[in-house]
Structure formats: C-alpha cells, structure tokens
Amino acid sequence: MLLTLSKDPQLFLIVTLAFIVAITIHEASHAIVATWLGDDLPRLQGRVTLNPLRHLDPLGTIMIVIAMFGWGRPVLVNPYRLKFGVHRGMALVAGAGPLSNLLLAAVLTPTARELLSTGQVGLSTSAILLIIQLNIVLAIFNLLPLPPLDGFSIVVGLLPPERASQLEDFRRYGPGLLLALFLAIAMIPGMTGIITGPSNWVLGQLLGS
C-alpha cells in the first residue's frame, strides 16, 4: 500500500486527508457522547466539533504523512460525571469512536459498490476503497482490549464493578503495552493479521464479496 501511495501523489493526498477525517470523526464522537452523558469537560475544551485542528496530535499527524498511520489527541473526560456510572459511561464514550469509523465506512460502501460495478477501477474508486478500509482498520485497532485503546474501556464497562475496578490498575501500563504491540506488529511475521484479518472480513461483508 505504501509503495502504491508513494507512486501516486494524488492518492497519497487523498488517503492522508482520509486519515485526518477519520481521526477527527473518531475523537469528535468521543466528545459528543461524553457531553451527551453529562460531562461538559470536552465542550469546555472545544472538542465537540468537527474542526480537525481541535483533534489532531502534532506527532500523530506527522506520522500520518511519513508512515500512513497516526493518532489524534485523546479527549479528556471526567468519568465521575457520566450517566450510567463510571465504567459503563466510559464504555459508551469509548465505543463511540470505533463505531463512528465503521459508520463512515458503511456510508461510503454503496458508492464503492456502484463504482466497482462499472468494472473501471480508477483513482476515485481506489481512493474510496482505501478510505473504507482505513476506517475499518482504525476501528478494529481501537477495539483491541489494551489500555489506552477504546476496547479496554469497553471491556471494563461490561464487567462487574469490583472486577472492573481491579482492571483499572492496568491503565498505567498502557503506553508500554501499546509500544510493545507496535513493535510486535512491526517485527513478528503474521502479527499484522490480528488487524488485517478482521478488517478484511468486515470489508468483504460490506462489499458483499
């Protein structure tokens, strides 16, 4: 994928912008749901918006350009102000991010199907397919049950309160676990399958293949 993008500046620009859009929607969804659940901290920080400048992380944005993978600035949430309790409230806030990426992929799917039906796979078709796949990959990655990813908060929110409180201690190991995951994906053959396998399955279901 990176080789293809490096040979096609237009496609490289489209996918870079697609990352920015996906991350913006992802983080804005966290902020919107947290506000809906009663916490005004995201609104006070100006995160309840689709303005990318409010959500992009400087280093994460640079990584998008040079490595075609990046991240946004996490939305700060006060879990004690959320409806439905600390853990279940945070699970809803966390789930909003990956869900927004899957919804964006689903919204673009009919257009992709129509373009594929013509039999002519041009720049627009390739770009839309990449945008769909990118959003699915981001959703699947963020659903991994490791802190500080969204999947961890979702799992914690589904557990009984006592067990959930015990797992909260693992959050302090989040940066190290995430770094270890990145290193494993980069160095161990086949590790990318934990992301690409489910992502390709979801893509196939959406496209009906």
PDB file of C-alpha atoms in Angstrom:
ATOM      1  CA  MET A   1       0.000   0.000   0.000  1.00  0.00           C
ATOM      2  CA  LEU A   2       2.757   2.454   0.919  1.00  0.00           C
ATOM      3  CA  LEU A   3       4.563   1.705  -2.337  1.00  0.00           C
ATOM      4  CA  THR A   4       1.415   2.400  -4.342  1.00  0.00           C
ATOM      5  CA  LEU A   5       0.803   5.640  -2.493  1.00  0.00           C
ATOM      6  CA  SER A   6       4.374   6.817  -2.969  1.00  0.00           C
ATOM      7  CA  LYS A   7       3.974   6.419  -6.744  1.00  0.00           C
ATOM      8  CA  ASP A   8       0.690   8.319  -6.845  1.00  0.00           C
ATOM      9  CA  PRO A   9       0.817  11.756  -5.151  1.00  0.00           C
ATOM     10  CA  GLN A  10      -2.920  12.306  -5.692  1.00  0.00           C
ATOM     11  CA  LEU A  11      -3.834   9.074  -3.956  1.00  0.00           C
ATOM     12  CA  PHE A  12      -1.297   9.802  -1.197  1.00  0.00           C
ATOM     13  CA  LEU A  13      -3.001  13.150  -0.557  1.00  0.00           C
ATOM     14  CA  ILE A  14      -6.465  11.589  -0.569  1.00  0.00           C
ATOM     15  CA  VAL A  15      -5.514   8.913   1.960  1.00  0.00           C
ATOM     16  CA  THR A  16      -3.719  11.461   4.162  1.00  0.00           C
ATOM     17  CA  LEU A  17      -6.844  13.621   4.208  1.00  0.00           C
ATOM     18  CA  ALA A  18      -8.932  10.494   4.820  1.00  0.00           C
ATOM     19  CA  PHE A  19      -6.860   9.763   7.929  1.00  0.00           C
ATOM     20  CA  ILE A  20      -7.451  13.301   9.160  1.00  0.00           C
ATOM     21  CA  VAL A  21     -11.203  12.986   8.565  1.00  0.00           C
ATOM     22  CA  ALA A  22     -11.357   9.560  10.232  1.00  0.00           C
ATOM     23  CA  ILE A  23      -9.423  10.715  13.294  1.00  0.00           C
ATOM     24  CA  THR A  24     -11.489  13.904  13.555  1.00  0.00           C
ATOM     25  CA  ILE A  25     -14.772  11.987  13.441  1.00  0.00           C
ATOM     26  CA  HIS A  26     -13.407   9.418  15.890  1.00  0.00           C
ATOM     27  CA  GLU A  27     -12.363  11.970  18.516  1.00  0.00           C
ATOM     28  CA  ALA A  28     -15.386  14.225  17.977  1.00  0.00           C
ATOM     29  CA  SER A  29     -17.640  11.214  18.571  1.00  0.00           C
ATOM     30  CA  HIS A  30     -15.963  10.607  21.939  1.00  0.00           C
ATOM     31  CA  ALA A  31     -16.557  14.253  22.856  1.00  0.00           C
ATOM     32  CA  ILE A  32     -20.176  14.312  21.676  1.00  0.00           C
ATOM     33  CA  VAL A  33     -21.154  11.161  23.580  1.00  0.00           C
ATOM     34  CA  ALA A  34     -19.345  12.288  26.740  1.00  0.00           C
ATOM     35  CA  THR A  35     -21.225  15.590  26.589  1.00  0.00           C
ATOM     36  CA  TRP A  36     -24.500  13.768  25.990  1.00  0.00           C
ATOM     37  CA  LEU A  37     -23.796  11.640  29.065  1.00  0.00           C
ATOM     38  CA  GLY A  38     -23.364  14.698  31.271  1.00  0.00           C
ATOM     39  CA  ASP A  39     -19.686  15.678  31.207  1.00  0.00           C
ATOM     40  CA  ASP A  40     -19.079  19.236  29.988  1.00  0.00           C
ATOM     41  CA  LEU A  41     -15.262  18.941  30.009  1.00  0.00           C
ATOM     42  CA  PRO A  42     -14.995  18.068  26.278  1.00  0.00           C
ATOM     43  CA  ARG A  43     -17.213  21.050  25.408  1.00  0.00           C
ATOM     44  CA  LEU A  44     -15.168  23.398  27.589  1.00  0.00           C
ATOM     45  CA  GLN A  45     -12.024  22.218  25.797  1.00  0.00           C
ATOM     46  CA  GLY A  46     -13.578  22.850  22.398  1.00  0.00           C
ATOM     47  CA  ARG A  47     -13.640  19.186  21.389  1.00  0.00           C
ATOM     48  CA  VAL A  48     -17.338  18.982  20.445  1.00  0.00           C
ATOM     49  CA  THR A  49     -16.542  19.999  16.883  1.00  0.00           C
ATOM     50  CA  LEU A  50     -15.558  18.587  13.506  1.00  0.00           C
ATOM     51  CA  ASN A  51     -12.699  21.067  13.217  1.00  0.00           C
ATOM     52  CA  PRO A  52      -9.622  18.843  12.649  1.00  0.00           C
ATOM     53  CA  LEU A  53      -7.321  21.349  14.342  1.00  0.00           C
ATOM     54  CA  ARG A  54      -9.081  20.604  17.634  1.00  0.00           C
ATOM     55  CA  HIS A  55      -8.414  16.878  17.410  1.00  0.00           C
ATOM     56  CA  LEU A  56      -5.095  16.302  15.639  1.00  0.00           C
ATOM     57  CA  ASP A  57      -1.981  15.482  17.629  1.00  0.00           C
ATOM     58  CA  PRO A  58       1.189  17.097  16.176  1.00  0.00           C
ATOM     59  CA  LEU A  59       3.311  13.928  16.299  1.00  0.00           C
ATOM     60  CA  GLY A  60       0.387  11.756  15.251  1.00  0.00           C
ATOM     61  CA  THR A  61      -0.190  13.975  12.215  1.00  0.00           C
ATOM     62  CA  ILE A  62       3.477  13.804  11.211  1.00  0.00           C
ATOM     63  CA  MET A  63       3.297  10.009  11.440  1.00  0.00           C
ATOM     64  CA  ILE A  64       0.304  10.023   9.102  1.00  0.00           C
ATOM     65  CA  VAL A  65       2.405  11.760   6.457  1.00  0.00           C
ATOM     66  CA  ILE A  66       5.573   9.682   6.824  1.00  0.00           C
ATOM     67  CA  ALA A  67       4.175   6.290   7.858  1.00  0.00           C
ATOM     68  CA  MET A  68       0.488   6.414   6.807  1.00  0.00           C
ATOM     69  CA  PHE A  69      -0.589   5.670  10.355  1.00  0.00           C
ATOM     70  CA  GLY A  70      -1.214   8.156  13.127  1.00  0.00           C
ATOM     71  CA  TRP A  71      -3.401   9.166  16.009  1.00  0.00           C
ATOM     72  CA  GLY A  72      -5.411  12.048  17.360  1.00  0.00           C
ATOM     73  CA  ARG A  73      -5.325  13.971  20.620  1.00  0.00           C
ATOM     74  CA  PRO A  74      -7.287  12.000  23.241  1.00  0.00           C
ATOM     75  CA  VAL A  75     -10.482  13.593  24.506  1.00  0.00           C
ATOM     76  CA  LEU A  76     -10.276  14.258  28.239  1.00  0.00           C
ATOM     77  CA  VAL A  77     -13.354  13.018  30.077  1.00  0.00           C
ATOM     78  CA  ASN A  78     -14.389  13.185  33.726  1.00  0.00           C
ATOM     79  CA  PRO A  79     -15.850   9.686  34.214  1.00  0.00           C
ATOM     80  CA  TYR A  80     -17.479  10.635  37.515  1.00  0.00           C
ATOM     81  CA  ARG A  81     -19.856  12.999  35.732  1.00  0.00           C
ATOM     82  CA  LEU A  82     -21.101  10.438  33.223  1.00  0.00           C
ATOM     83  CA  LYS A  83     -24.536   8.864  33.369  1.00  0.00           C
ATOM     84  CA  PHE A  84     -24.817   5.099  33.927  1.00  0.00           C
ATOM     85  CA  GLY A  85     -21.783   5.018  36.220  1.00  0.00           C
ATOM     86  CA  VAL A  86     -18.060   5.484  35.792  1.00  0.00           C
ATOM     87  CA  HIS A  87     -17.226   2.274  33.944  1.00  0.00           C
ATOM     88  CA  ARG A  88     -20.355   1.891  31.829  1.00  0.00           C
ATOM     89  CA  GLY A  89     -20.335   5.578  30.975  1.00  0.00           C
ATOM     90  CA  MET A  90     -16.725   5.375  29.814  1.00  0.00           C
ATOM     91  CA  ALA A  91     -17.545   2.245  27.809  1.00  0.00           C
ATOM     92  CA  LEU A  92     -20.179   4.197  25.891  1.00  0.00           C
ATOM     93  CA  VAL A  93     -17.786   7.089  25.301  1.00  0.00           C
ATOM     94  CA  ALA A  94     -15.048   4.714  24.166  1.00  0.00           C
ATOM     95  CA  GLY A  95     -17.328   2.750  21.858  1.00  0.00           C
ATOM     96  CA  ALA A  96     -18.434   5.904  20.055  1.00  0.00           C
ATOM     97  CA  GLY A  97     -15.034   6.311  18.379  1.00  0.00           C
ATOM     98  CA  PRO A  98     -14.746   2.939  16.601  1.00  0.00           C
ATOM     99  CA  LEU A  99     -18.476   2.995  15.843  1.00  0.00           C
ATOM    100  CA  SER A 100     -18.098   6.321  14.030  1.00  0.00           C
ATOM    101  CA  ASN A 101     -15.350   4.841  11.834  1.00  0.00           C
ATOM    102  CA  LEU A 102     -17.492   1.817  10.976  1.00  0.00           C
ATOM    103  CA  LEU A 103     -20.472   4.048  10.203  1.00  0.00           C
ATOM    104  CA  LEU A 104     -18.355   6.179   7.861  1.00  0.00           C
ATOM    105  CA  ALA A 105     -17.174   3.029   6.089  1.00  0.00           C
ATOM    106  CA  ALA A 106     -20.782   1.819   5.784  1.00  0.00           C
ATOM    107  CA  VAL A 107     -21.950   5.176   4.401  1.00  0.00           C
ATOM    108  CA  LEU A 108     -19.298   5.065   1.653  1.00  0.00           C
ATOM    109  CA  THR A 109     -19.931   1.415   0.760  1.00  0.00           C
ATOM    110  CA  PRO A 110     -22.867   1.978  -1.677  1.00  0.00           C
ATOM    111  CA  THR A 111     -20.718   4.410  -3.674  1.00  0.00           C
ATOM    112  CA  ALA A 112     -17.867   1.899  -3.769  1.00  0.00           C
ATOM    113  CA  ARG A 113     -20.202  -0.860  -4.944  1.00  0.00           C
ATOM    114  CA  GLU A 114     -21.574   1.344  -7.708  1.00  0.00           C
ATOM    115  CA  LEU A 115     -18.094   2.283  -8.923  1.00  0.00           C
ATOM    116  CA  LEU A 116     -16.909  -1.340  -8.803  1.00  0.00           C
ATOM    117  CA  SER A 117     -19.934  -2.437 -10.840  1.00  0.00           C
ATOM    118  CA  THR A 118     -18.676  -0.374 -13.787  1.00  0.00           C
ATOM    119  CA  GLY A 119     -15.551  -2.521 -13.988  1.00  0.00           C
ATOM    120  CA  GLN A 120     -13.310   0.530 -14.198  1.00  0.00           C
ATOM    121  CA  VAL A 121     -11.135   0.862 -11.110  1.00  0.00           C
ATOM    122  CA  GLY A 122      -9.774   4.385 -11.395  1.00  0.00           C
ATOM    123  CA  LEU A 123      -8.396   6.840  -8.882  1.00  0.00           C
ATOM    124  CA  SER A 124     -11.773   7.669  -7.349  1.00  0.00           C
ATOM    125  CA  THR A 125     -12.674   4.004  -6.851  1.00  0.00           C
ATOM    126  CA  SER A 126      -9.278   3.165  -5.349  1.00  0.00           C
ATOM    127  CA  ALA A 127      -9.461   6.187  -3.063  1.00  0.00           C
ATOM    128  CA  ILE A 128     -12.918   5.341  -1.728  1.00  0.00           C
ATOM    129  CA  LEU A 129     -11.941   1.717  -1.167  1.00  0.00           C
ATOM    130  CA  LEU A 130      -8.830   2.834   0.721  1.00  0.00           C
ATOM    131  CA  ILE A 131     -10.873   5.248   2.826  1.00  0.00           C
ATOM    132  CA  ILE A 132     -13.334   2.485   3.697  1.00  0.00           C
ATOM    133  CA  GLN A 133     -10.563   0.047   4.537  1.00  0.00           C
ATOM    134  CA  LEU A 134      -8.687   2.675   6.550  1.00  0.00           C
ATOM    135  CA  ASN A 135     -11.708   3.404   8.722  1.00  0.00           C
ATOM    136  CA  ILE A 136     -12.305  -0.296   9.305  1.00  0.00           C
ATOM    137  CA  VAL A 137      -8.646  -0.789  10.292  1.00  0.00           C
ATOM    138  CA  LEU A 138      -8.810   2.134  12.727  1.00  0.00           C
ATOM    139  CA  ALA A 139     -12.000   0.749  14.260  1.00  0.00           C
ATOM    140  CA  ILE A 140     -10.605  -2.778  14.656  1.00  0.00           C
ATOM    141  CA  PHE A 141      -7.308  -1.500  16.058  1.00  0.00           C
ATOM    142  CA  ASN A 142      -9.032   0.711  18.630  1.00  0.00           C
ATOM    143  CA  LEU A 143     -11.259  -2.194  19.694  1.00  0.00           C
ATOM    144  CA  LEU A 144      -8.266  -4.224  20.887  1.00  0.00           C
ATOM    145  CA  PRO A 145      -8.708  -4.698  24.670  1.00  0.00           C
ATOM    146  CA  LEU A 146      -5.467  -2.985  25.644  1.00  0.00           C
ATOM    147  CA  PRO A 147      -5.138   0.309  27.505  1.00  0.00           C
ATOM    148  CA  PRO A 148      -5.257   3.072  26.383  1.00  0.00           C
ATOM    149  CA  LEU A 149      -7.295   1.812  23.396  1.00  0.00           C
ATOM    150  CA  ASP A 150     -11.074   2.059  23.361  1.00  0.00           C
ATOM    151  CA  GLY A 151     -11.521  -1.689  23.542  1.00  0.00           C
ATOM    152  CA  PHE A 152     -10.102  -1.770  27.062  1.00  0.00           C
ATOM    153  CA  SER A 153     -12.674   0.733  28.360  1.00  0.00           C
ATOM    154  CA  ILE A 154     -15.441  -1.215  26.639  1.00  0.00           C
ATOM    155  CA  VAL A 155     -14.362  -4.493  28.277  1.00  0.00           C
ATOM    156  CA  VAL A 156     -14.060  -2.807  31.680  1.00  0.00           C
ATOM    157  CA  GLY A 157     -17.548  -1.366  31.272  1.00  0.00           C
ATOM    158  CA  LEU A 158     -19.014  -4.804  30.634  1.00  0.00           C
ATOM    159  CA  LEU A 159     -17.538  -6.348  33.776  1.00  0.00           C
ATOM    160  CA  PRO A 160     -18.989  -6.347  37.312  1.00  0.00           C
ATOM    161  CA  PRO A 161     -17.932  -3.220  39.288  1.00  0.00           C
ATOM    162  CA  GLU A 162     -15.399  -4.993  41.516  1.00  0.00           C
ATOM    163  CA  ARG A 163     -13.653  -6.706  38.617  1.00  0.00           C
ATOM    164  CA  ALA A 164     -13.748  -3.504  36.585  1.00  0.00           C
ATOM    165  CA  SER A 165     -12.061  -1.572  39.391  1.00  0.00           C
ATOM    166  CA  GLN A 166      -9.288  -4.171  39.560  1.00  0.00           C
ATOM    167  CA  LEU A 167      -8.598  -3.867  35.828  1.00  0.00           C
ATOM    168  CA  GLU A 168      -8.366  -0.078  36.056  1.00  0.00           C
ATOM    169  CA  ASP A 169      -4.876  -0.516  37.542  1.00  0.00           C
ATOM    170  CA  PHE A 170      -3.660  -1.768  34.144  1.00  0.00           C
ATOM    171  CA  ARG A 171      -4.181   1.674  32.601  1.00  0.00           C
ATOM    172  CA  ARG A 172      -0.822   2.835  33.954  1.00  0.00           C
ATOM    173  CA  TYR A 173       0.866   0.215  31.779  1.00  0.00           C
ATOM    174  CA  GLY A 174      -0.960   1.444  28.693  1.00  0.00           C
ATOM    175  CA  PRO A 175       1.898   3.300  26.925  1.00  0.00           C
ATOM    176  CA  GLY A 176       4.273   0.376  27.404  1.00  0.00           C
ATOM    177  CA  LEU A 177       1.716  -2.169  26.210  1.00  0.00           C
ATOM    178  CA  LEU A 178       0.923  -0.063  23.158  1.00  0.00           C
ATOM    179  CA  LEU A 179       4.606   0.299  22.290  1.00  0.00           C
ATOM    180  CA  ALA A 180       5.076  -3.443  22.684  1.00  0.00           C
ATOM    181  CA  LEU A 181       2.127  -4.039  20.358  1.00  0.00           C
ATOM    182  CA  PHE A 182       3.574  -1.734  17.693  1.00  0.00           C
ATOM    183  CA  LEU A 183       6.957  -3.445  17.933  1.00  0.00           C
ATOM    184  CA  ALA A 184       5.359  -6.880  17.710  1.00  0.00           C
ATOM    185  CA  ILE A 185       3.361  -5.905  14.626  1.00  0.00           C
ATOM    186  CA  ALA A 186       6.474  -4.450  13.001  1.00  0.00           C
ATOM    187  CA  MET A 187       8.872  -7.286  13.836  1.00  0.00           C
ATOM    188  CA  ILE A 188       6.895 -10.529  14.109  1.00  0.00           C
ATOM    189  CA  PRO A 189       5.701 -12.064  10.807  1.00  0.00           C
ATOM    190  CA  GLY A 190       1.959 -12.584  10.752  1.00  0.00           C
ATOM    191  CA  MET A 191       1.207 -10.242  13.658  1.00  0.00           C
ATOM    192  CA  THR A 192      -0.479  -7.779  11.314  1.00  0.00           C
ATOM    193  CA  GLY A 193      -3.121 -10.459  10.855  1.00  0.00           C
ATOM    194  CA  ILE A 194      -4.718  -9.539  14.180  1.00  0.00           C
ATOM    195  CA  ILE A 195      -5.778  -6.303  12.488  1.00  0.00           C
ATOM    196  CA  THR A 196      -5.899  -7.118   8.771  1.00  0.00           C
ATOM    197  CA  GLY A 197      -7.765 -10.403   9.216  1.00  0.00           C
ATOM    198  CA  PRO A 198     -10.876  -8.958  10.897  1.00  0.00           C
ATOM    199  CA  SER A 199     -10.607  -5.795   8.788  1.00  0.00           C
ATOM    200  CA  ASN A 200     -10.621  -7.743   5.524  1.00  0.00           C
ATOM    201  CA  TRP A 201     -13.595  -9.779   6.747  1.00  0.00           C
ATOM    202  CA  VAL A 202     -15.609  -6.643   7.563  1.00  0.00           C
ATOM    203  CA  LEU A 203     -14.624  -5.113   4.207  1.00  0.00           C
ATOM    204  CA  GLY A 204     -15.774  -8.238   2.418  1.00  0.00           C
ATOM    205  CA  GLN A 205     -19.097  -8.208   4.256  1.00  0.00           C
ATOM    206  CA  LEU A 206     -19.702  -4.572   3.362  1.00  0.00           C
ATOM    207  CA  LEU A 207     -18.838  -5.067  -0.298  1.00  0.00           C
ATOM    208  CA  GLY A 208     -20.705  -8.347  -0.495  1.00  0.00           C
ATOM    209  CA  SER A 209     -17.696 -10.365  -1.593  1.00  0.00           C
TER     210      SER A 209
END
